[in-house]
Amino acid sequence: MKDHSETIWDVAVIGGGAAGMMAAGRAAELGAKVILIEKNEGLGKKLLITGGGRCNVTNNEPDVRKFLSKFKDSDKFLFSTFSQFAVTDTLEFFNSRGMETKVEALGRVFPASNTAESVWKVLLENLKIHNVTVLSNSPVLGFEKYGNKITSILLRGNKKIFAKNFILATGGKSRPETGSTGDGFKWLTDIGHKVIEPAPSLVPIYIKEEWVKRLQGVSLQDVKITVLQSDQKQQIKRGKILFTHFGLSGPAILNLSHDIGELIKYGEVLLSLDILPDLDHGQLNAKLQEIFKEKSNKKFKNTLDTLMPSALVPVIVELSGISADLPSHSITREQRLSLISLLKNINVSVEDLLGTDKAIITSGGIELNEVDFKTMSSKLFLNLFLIGDILNIDRPTGGYGLQLCWTTGFVAGTSASKVNQS
């Protein structure tokens, strides 16, 4: 491996994921001499598996304020960053480099090729075109500092990387097998930054009820989920859910998981599932009466398949307490109303969240008030820039996480290429 310790780089980027690759390419495009340091053998390991290998590049919402409304309390920090590089800029970045995109349900943008490798290739080619030096298989041990500046990066074997500016893009603690092991949080703590302890954020949920696990692989496209604690409604979300061998997953569950994780610290949490949210009680009553009339001689267990996936029917029949073999013309009004209540309010008990190893992202990270979001620089160290999942920013599924990486990476690359170059 070539010894780079004698070189003083304009910009050293730590972490070769989505944010780091964007930052390194941008800084080099503007003329900086850039080195990108990655502990894995290759770049973009997590990027290649994101979105089930399809890579949800961004979300097709061009209005910055509407886009940032999905980021809860972080939007006020991010506006100055996204005003420099947002969704339309991301689409232009990839499209202009030969990668076509397509928009799917809920505004999710994917490469037209349906493979994350297309995204990865664009970023990799951008690094090559602008002569970014990539140092792989190189775990970083920490920083050296002097006053309010970082002076070098410590590597194994007593080696150091010197640079004028440093960009930290080591990610959170989700999917540690890809290299996201939270190393950057320790380095930041060591030099005086405040870090909120990472916890699973977009993560599936263990459910206590055994019948849920029997439905492994069944998905419902539109469910209204109400999160309950002590009989009080805490959150409501509507969207797709997936039954698994351990409980529940799917976008709607993932987007509620952070709040559920906070609630279970204080007691039992229930989820109320309305599996037919487009029908109110009256409409559903009329629908069931119509079905039972049309199928008057059929057994109850053979009447519900027009309302739900066939795999779900036996479970609903069991939960209803109505005999599976009862002819539908014999179902009483009380039984029908009880069935309506069930379909609009199936309660399941949360046991726990899966761990960070199964999370799409982790919450926690660097305190946002310690970052200048106009440049993505640390307020404690003038030549240190902090980007991507290392920031304490919660967001939903649907392309928002990667857009955060593209935006913060681009802005940090721009800023780091310009300051302290003399």
Coordinates of C-alpha atoms in Angstrom, one line a residue:
M1 CA 0.0 0.0 0.0
K2 CA 1.4 3.4 -1.0
D3 CA 2.4 5.6 2.0
H4 CA 0.3 8.8 1.9
S5 CA 1.7 10.2 5.2
E6 CA 4.0 12.6 3.4
T7 CA 1.2 14.3 1.5
I8 CA -0.9 17.1 2.9
W9 CA -4.3 16.7 1.3
D10 CA -6.8 19.5 0.8
V11 CA -9.6 17.3 1.9
A12 CA -9.6 13.9 3.7
V13 CA -13.0 12.1 3.7
I14 CA -13.5 9.3 6.2
G15 CA -16.1 6.8 5.2
G16 CA -16.9 5.6 1.6
G17 CA -20.6 5.3 1.8
A18 CA -23.2 7.4 0.0
A19 CA -22.5 10.7 1.8
G20 CA -18.7 10.2 1.7
M21 CA -18.6 9.4 -2.0
M22 CA -20.7 12.4 -2.8
A23 CA -18.6 14.7 -0.6
A24 CA -15.2 13.4 -2.0
G25 CA -16.4 13.7 -5.6
R26 CA -17.7 17.2 -5.1
A27 CA -14.6 18.5 -3.4
A28 CA -12.4 17.1 -6.1
E29 CA -14.6 18.5 -8.8
L30 CA -13.9 21.9 -7.4
G31 CA -10.2 21.4 -7.6
A32 CA -9.3 20.0 -4.2
K33 CA -6.7 17.2 -3.8
V34 CA -8.9 14.6 -2.1
I35 CA -8.3 11.3 -0.3
L36 CA -11.2 9.0 0.6
I37 CA -10.5 6.5 3.4
E38 CA -12.6 3.4 3.8
K39 CA -12.1 0.5 6.2
N40 CA -13.9 -2.0 4.0
E41 CA -12.3 -3.6 0.9
G42 CA -14.5 -1.6 -1.4
L43 CA -16.7 1.5 -1.3
G44 CA -20.5 1.7 -0.9
K45 CA -21.1 -1.6 0.7
K46 CA -24.4 -0.6 2.4
L47 CA -25.5 1.4 -0.6
L48 CA -25.4 -1.7 -2.7
I49 CA -27.9 -3.5 -0.5
T50 CA -30.2 -0.5 0.3
G51 CA -33.8 -0.8 -0.7
G52 CA -33.5 -4.5 -1.1
G53 CA -30.7 -3.9 -3.7
R54 CA -32.8 -1.5 -5.7
C55 CA -31.7 1.7 -4.0
N56 CA -34.4 4.3 -3.2
V57 CA -32.4 7.3 -4.4
T58 CA -34.6 10.1 -3.2
N59 CA -38.3 11.1 -2.9
N60 CA -39.9 13.1 -5.7
E61 CA -40.9 16.1 -3.8
P62 CA -39.3 19.2 -5.3
D63 CA -40.6 21.6 -2.7
V64 CA -37.9 21.9 -0.1
R65 CA -40.2 22.9 2.7
K66 CA -42.6 20.0 2.0
F67 CA -39.7 17.6 1.8
L68 CA -38.2 18.8 5.1
S69 CA -41.6 18.5 6.9
K70 CA -40.8 14.8 7.0
F71 CA -37.8 15.4 9.2
K72 CA -39.7 16.3 12.4
D73 CA -37.8 18.9 14.5
S74 CA -34.7 18.8 12.3
D75 CA -36.2 20.8 9.4
K76 CA -35.2 24.2 10.8
F77 CA -31.6 23.1 10.8
L78 CA -31.7 21.6 7.3
F79 CA -33.3 24.4 5.3
S80 CA -30.0 26.2 4.7
T81 CA -28.4 23.0 3.6
F82 CA -31.2 21.9 1.3
S83 CA -31.5 25.3 -0.3
Q84 CA -28.0 24.5 -1.8
F85 CA -28.7 21.0 -3.0
A86 CA -32.1 19.3 -3.0
V87 CA -34.1 16.7 -4.8
T88 CA -34.1 18.3 -8.2
D89 CA -30.3 18.6 -7.9
T90 CA -29.9 15.0 -7.0
L91 CA -32.0 13.9 -10.0
E92 CA -29.9 16.2 -12.3
F93 CA -26.7 14.8 -10.8
F94 CA -27.6 11.2 -11.6
N95 CA -29.5 11.8 -14.8
S96 CA -26.8 13.9 -16.3
R97 CA -24.3 11.1 -15.7
G98 CA -26.3 8.6 -17.6
M99 CA -28.5 7.0 -14.9
E100 CA -32.2 7.2 -15.7
T101 CA -34.7 7.2 -12.8
K102 CA -38.3 6.3 -12.3
V103 CA -40.9 7.3 -9.7
E104 CA -42.9 4.7 -7.9
A105 CA -45.7 4.8 -5.2
L106 CA -45.4 7.5 -2.6
G107 CA -42.9 9.4 -4.7
R108 CA -40.1 7.0 -4.2
V109 CA -37.4 7.4 -6.9
F110 CA -35.4 4.4 -8.1
P111 CA -32.8 3.8 -10.8
A112 CA -34.7 2.7 -14.0
S113 CA -32.4 -0.3 -14.0
N114 CA -33.9 -1.5 -10.6
T115 CA -30.4 -2.0 -9.2
A116 CA -28.4 -0.1 -6.6
E117 CA -25.3 -0.9 -8.7
S118 CA -26.3 1.8 -11.1
V119 CA -26.1 4.4 -8.4
W120 CA -22.8 3.0 -7.1
K121 CA -21.3 3.1 -10.6
V122 CA -22.2 6.8 -11.0
L123 CA -20.6 7.7 -7.7
L124 CA -17.5 5.6 -8.4
E125 CA -17.0 7.1 -11.9
N126 CA -17.3 10.6 -10.4
L127 CA -14.5 9.8 -8.0
K128 CA -12.3 8.5 -10.9
I129 CA -13.0 11.4 -13.2
H130 CA -11.9 13.9 -10.6
N131 CA -8.9 11.9 -9.5
V132 CA -9.9 11.1 -5.9
T133 CA -7.4 8.8 -4.2
V134 CA -9.2 5.9 -2.5
L135 CA -7.5 4.3 0.5
S136 CA -9.4 1.1 1.2
N137 CA -8.9 -1.6 3.9
S138 CA -7.8 1.3 6.2
P139 CA -9.6 1.4 9.5
V140 CA -9.2 4.8 11.2
L141 CA -8.4 5.0 14.9
G142 CA -9.2 8.6 15.6
F143 CA -8.2 12.2 15.2
E144 CA -5.3 14.4 16.3
K145 CA -6.1 18.0 17.1
Y146 CA -4.4 21.3 17.9
G147 CA -6.6 24.0 19.3
N148 CA -9.8 24.3 17.3
K149 CA -8.5 22.4 14.3
I150 CA -8.0 18.7 13.4
T151 CA -4.4 18.1 12.3
S152 CA -4.4 14.4 11.2
I153 CA -6.2 11.1 11.1
L154 CA -4.6 8.2 12.9
L155 CA -4.4 4.9 11.1
R156 CA -3.1 1.5 12.1
G157 CA 0.7 1.0 12.2
N158 CA 1.3 4.5 13.6
K159 CA 0.5 6.0 10.2
K160 CA -1.2 9.4 9.8
I161 CA -3.1 11.2 7.1
F162 CA -2.6 15.0 7.1
A163 CA -5.1 17.3 5.5
K164 CA -6.3 20.9 5.6
N165 CA -9.9 19.8 6.0
F166 CA -11.6 16.6 7.1
I167 CA -15.1 15.2 6.3
L168 CA -16.5 12.6 8.6
A169 CA -19.0 10.2 6.9
T170 CA -18.8 7.1 9.0
G171 CA -22.6 6.6 9.3
G172 CA -24.6 5.4 12.3
K173 CA -24.7 1.9 13.8
S174 CA -27.3 0.1 11.6
R175 CA -26.2 -2.9 9.6
P176 CA -22.8 -3.3 11.2
E177 CA -21.8 -6.0 8.8
T178 CA -21.5 -3.3 6.2
G179 CA -19.0 -1.4 8.3
S180 CA -21.4 1.0 10.1
T181 CA -20.2 0.2 13.6
G182 CA -20.5 3.7 15.2
D183 CA -16.7 4.4 15.2
G184 CA -17.2 8.0 14.4
F185 CA -19.2 8.6 17.5
K186 CA -16.3 7.6 19.7
W187 CA -13.9 9.8 17.8
L188 CA -16.2 12.8 18.2
T189 CA -16.7 12.2 21.9
D190 CA -13.0 11.9 22.4
I191 CA -12.4 15.4 20.9
G192 CA -15.3 17.0 22.9
H193 CA -18.4 16.7 20.8
K194 CA -21.7 15.7 22.4
V195 CA -23.2 12.5 20.9
I196 CA -26.7 11.2 21.5
E197 CA -26.5 7.5 22.1
P198 CA -27.6 5.7 18.9
A199 CA -30.7 3.5 19.0
P200 CA -32.6 1.5 16.3
S201 CA -34.8 3.9 14.4
L202 CA -36.3 2.5 11.2
V203 CA -36.5 -1.1 12.5
P204 CA -39.1 -3.9 12.5
I205 CA -41.0 -4.8 15.7
Y206 CA -41.4 -8.0 17.7
I207 CA -45.0 -8.8 18.4
K208 CA -46.2 -11.1 21.2
E209 CA -49.3 -12.6 19.5
E210 CA -48.5 -16.0 17.9
W211 CA -51.1 -15.6 15.1
V212 CA -49.1 -12.7 13.7
K213 CA -46.1 -14.9 13.1
R214 CA -48.3 -17.5 11.3
L215 CA -48.9 -14.8 8.6
Q216 CA -45.2 -14.6 7.7
G217 CA -44.8 -13.1 4.2
V218 CA -48.3 -11.6 4.0
S219 CA -48.4 -7.9 3.3
L220 CA -51.3 -5.4 3.5
Q221 CA -50.9 -2.3 1.2
D222 CA -52.9 0.1 3.3
V223 CA -53.4 -0.2 7.1
K224 CA -54.2 2.5 9.6
I225 CA -52.0 2.0 12.7
T226 CA -52.8 3.6 16.0
V227 CA -50.1 3.4 18.7
L228 CA -51.7 3.1 22.1
Q229 CA -50.3 3.4 25.6
S230 CA -52.5 3.4 28.7
D231 CA -55.5 3.7 26.4
Q232 CA -54.2 6.9 25.0
K233 CA -53.5 7.4 21.3
Q234 CA -49.9 8.3 20.9
Q235 CA -49.3 8.2 17.1
I236 CA -51.3 7.3 14.0
K237 CA -49.7 6.2 10.7
R238 CA -51.2 4.8 7.5
G239 CA -49.4 2.7 5.0
K240 CA -48.0 -0.8 4.1
I241 CA -47.3 -3.4 6.7
L242 CA -45.6 -6.8 6.4
F243 CA -46.2 -9.8 8.7
T244 CA -42.9 -11.6 9.5
H245 CA -41.8 -14.6 11.5
F246 CA -41.1 -12.3 14.5
G247 CA -43.8 -9.7 14.2
L248 CA -44.3 -6.7 11.9
S249 CA -42.3 -4.7 9.4
G250 CA -43.0 -2.6 6.3
P251 CA -42.8 1.1 5.7
A252 CA -45.6 2.1 8.1
I253 CA -44.2 0.1 11.0
L254 CA -40.6 1.3 10.3
N255 CA -41.7 4.9 10.3
L256 CA -43.4 4.4 13.7
S257 CA -40.5 2.4 15.3
H258 CA -38.6 5.3 16.8
D259 CA -41.6 6.6 18.7
I260 CA -42.6 3.1 19.7
G261 CA -39.0 2.6 21.0
E262 CA -39.4 5.6 23.2
L263 CA -42.8 4.6 24.5
I264 CA -41.9 1.1 25.6
K265 CA -39.4 2.6 28.0
Y266 CA -42.4 3.6 30.1
G267 CA -44.8 0.7 29.7
E268 CA -46.8 -1.6 27.5
V269 CA -47.5 -0.5 23.9
L270 CA -50.4 -1.7 21.8
L271 CA -50.9 -1.3 18.1
S272 CA -54.5 -1.0 16.8
L273 CA -54.7 -2.1 13.1
D274 CA -57.5 -0.9 10.9
I275 CA -57.0 -3.2 7.9
L276 CA -59.8 -1.5 5.9
P277 CA -59.2 2.2 6.5
D278 CA -61.1 3.4 3.4
L279 CA -64.4 2.1 4.8
D280 CA -66.0 3.6 7.9
H281 CA -68.1 1.4 10.2
G282 CA -71.4 2.1 8.3
Q283 CA -69.8 1.5 4.9
L284 CA -68.2 -1.8 6.1
N285 CA -71.5 -2.9 7.6
A286 CA -73.2 -2.4 4.2
K287 CA -70.4 -4.1 2.4
L288 CA -70.6 -7.2 4.7
Q289 CA -74.4 -7.4 4.4
E290 CA -73.9 -7.3 0.6
I291 CA -71.3 -10.1 0.7
F292 CA -73.2 -12.3 3.1
K293 CA -76.3 -11.9 0.9
E294 CA -74.5 -12.8 -2.3
K295 CA -72.8 -15.8 -0.6
S296 CA -75.7 -16.7 1.6
N297 CA -75.1 -20.5 1.3
K298 CA -71.3 -20.3 1.7
K299 CA -69.6 -21.0 4.9
F300 CA -68.3 -17.9 6.8
K301 CA -64.7 -18.9 6.1
N302 CA -65.3 -18.6 2.4
T303 CA -66.8 -15.2 2.3
L304 CA -64.0 -12.7 3.2
D305 CA -61.5 -13.2 0.4
T306 CA -62.7 -10.1 -1.5
L307 CA -61.8 -7.9 1.5
M308 CA -58.3 -9.2 2.3
P309 CA -55.5 -11.5 1.2
S310 CA -56.7 -15.1 1.3
A311 CA -53.9 -16.0 3.7
L312 CA -55.3 -13.6 6.3
V313 CA -58.9 -14.9 6.2
P314 CA -58.4 -18.0 8.5
V315 CA -56.8 -15.8 11.1
I316 CA -59.6 -13.2 11.0
V317 CA -62.2 -16.0 11.2
E318 CA -60.4 -17.4 14.3
L319 CA -60.1 -14.0 16.0
S320 CA -63.8 -13.2 15.3
G321 CA -65.0 -16.1 17.3
I322 CA -67.6 -16.9 14.6
S323 CA -67.7 -20.6 13.6
A324 CA -65.7 -21.0 10.4
D325 CA -68.4 -23.4 9.0
L326 CA -71.4 -21.2 9.9
P327 CA -73.5 -20.5 6.7
S328 CA -73.2 -16.7 6.1
H329 CA -77.0 -16.4 6.1
S330 CA -77.0 -17.5 9.7
I331 CA -74.6 -14.8 10.9
T332 CA -76.4 -12.6 13.4
R333 CA -76.4 -8.8 13.5
E334 CA -74.3 -8.9 16.7
Q335 CA -71.7 -11.2 15.1
R336 CA -71.5 -8.9 12.0
L337 CA -71.0 -5.8 14.2
S338 CA -68.4 -7.6 16.2
L339 CA -66.6 -8.6 13.0
I340 CA -66.6 -4.9 11.9
S341 CA -65.1 -3.9 15.2
L342 CA -62.4 -6.5 14.7
L343 CA -61.5 -5.4 11.2
K344 CA -61.3 -1.8 12.3
N345 CA -59.4 -2.5 15.5
I346 CA -57.1 -5.5 15.6
N347 CA -54.9 -5.1 18.7
V348 CA -51.4 -6.5 18.9
S349 CA -48.9 -6.1 21.7
V350 CA -45.4 -4.8 21.1
E351 CA -42.7 -7.0 22.7
D352 CA -39.6 -5.0 21.6
L353 CA -37.8 -3.5 18.7
L354 CA -35.2 -5.5 16.7
G355 CA -31.7 -4.4 17.3
T356 CA -29.4 -2.0 15.4
D357 CA -28.1 -4.9 13.3
K358 CA -31.6 -5.0 11.7
A359 CA -32.3 -1.3 11.6
I360 CA -32.2 0.7 8.3
I361 CA -30.9 3.6 10.2
T362 CA -30.2 4.5 13.8
S363 CA -31.4 7.5 15.7
G364 CA -29.0 9.5 17.8
G365 CA -25.6 11.0 16.7
I366 CA -24.0 14.4 16.8
E367 CA -26.0 17.2 18.5
L368 CA -27.4 19.4 15.7
N369 CA -26.6 22.6 17.5
E370 CA -22.9 21.7 17.2
V371 CA -23.0 21.8 13.4
D372 CA -23.1 24.8 11.1
F373 CA -25.6 23.6 8.5
K374 CA -24.7 26.2 5.9
T375 CA -21.4 24.5 5.5
M376 CA -21.8 21.2 7.5
S377 CA -18.8 22.2 9.5
S378 CA -18.3 21.5 13.2
K379 CA -18.7 24.5 15.4
L380 CA -16.0 23.2 17.6
F381 CA -13.4 22.4 14.9
L382 CA -13.3 24.8 12.0
N383 CA -11.9 22.2 9.5
L384 CA -14.1 19.3 10.4
F385 CA -17.3 18.6 8.5
L386 CA -20.0 16.2 9.6
I387 CA -22.4 14.5 7.2
G388 CA -24.9 11.7 6.6
D389 CA -26.1 9.3 9.3
I390 CA -23.6 10.6 11.9
L391 CA -26.1 13.4 12.4
N392 CA -28.9 13.1 15.0
I393 CA -31.7 13.4 12.4
D394 CA -34.7 11.1 12.3
R395 CA -36.5 10.7 9.0
P396 CA -39.0 8.2 7.4
T397 CA -38.4 5.6 4.8
G398 CA -39.0 6.5 1.1
G399 CA -35.7 8.0 -0.1
Y400 CA -35.3 10.7 2.6
G401 CA -32.3 9.1 4.2
L402 CA -30.3 8.9 1.0
Q403 CA -31.3 12.5 0.1
L404 CA -29.9 13.6 3.4
C405 CA -26.6 11.9 2.4
W406 CA -26.5 13.5 -1.0
T407 CA -27.3 17.0 0.3
T408 CA -25.0 17.0 3.3
G409 CA -22.2 15.4 1.3
F410 CA -22.5 17.8 -1.6
V411 CA -22.6 20.9 0.7
A412 CA -19.6 19.6 2.8
G413 CA -17.6 18.8 -0.3
T414 CA -18.3 22.3 -1.6
S415 CA -17.4 24.0 1.7
A416 CA -14.3 21.9 2.4
S417 CA -12.8 22.5 -1.0
K418 CA -13.0 26.3 -0.5
V419 CA -11.9 27.0 3.1
N420 CA -8.4 27.2 4.5
Q421 CA -6.8 26.3 1.2
S422 CA -4.1 29.0 1.4

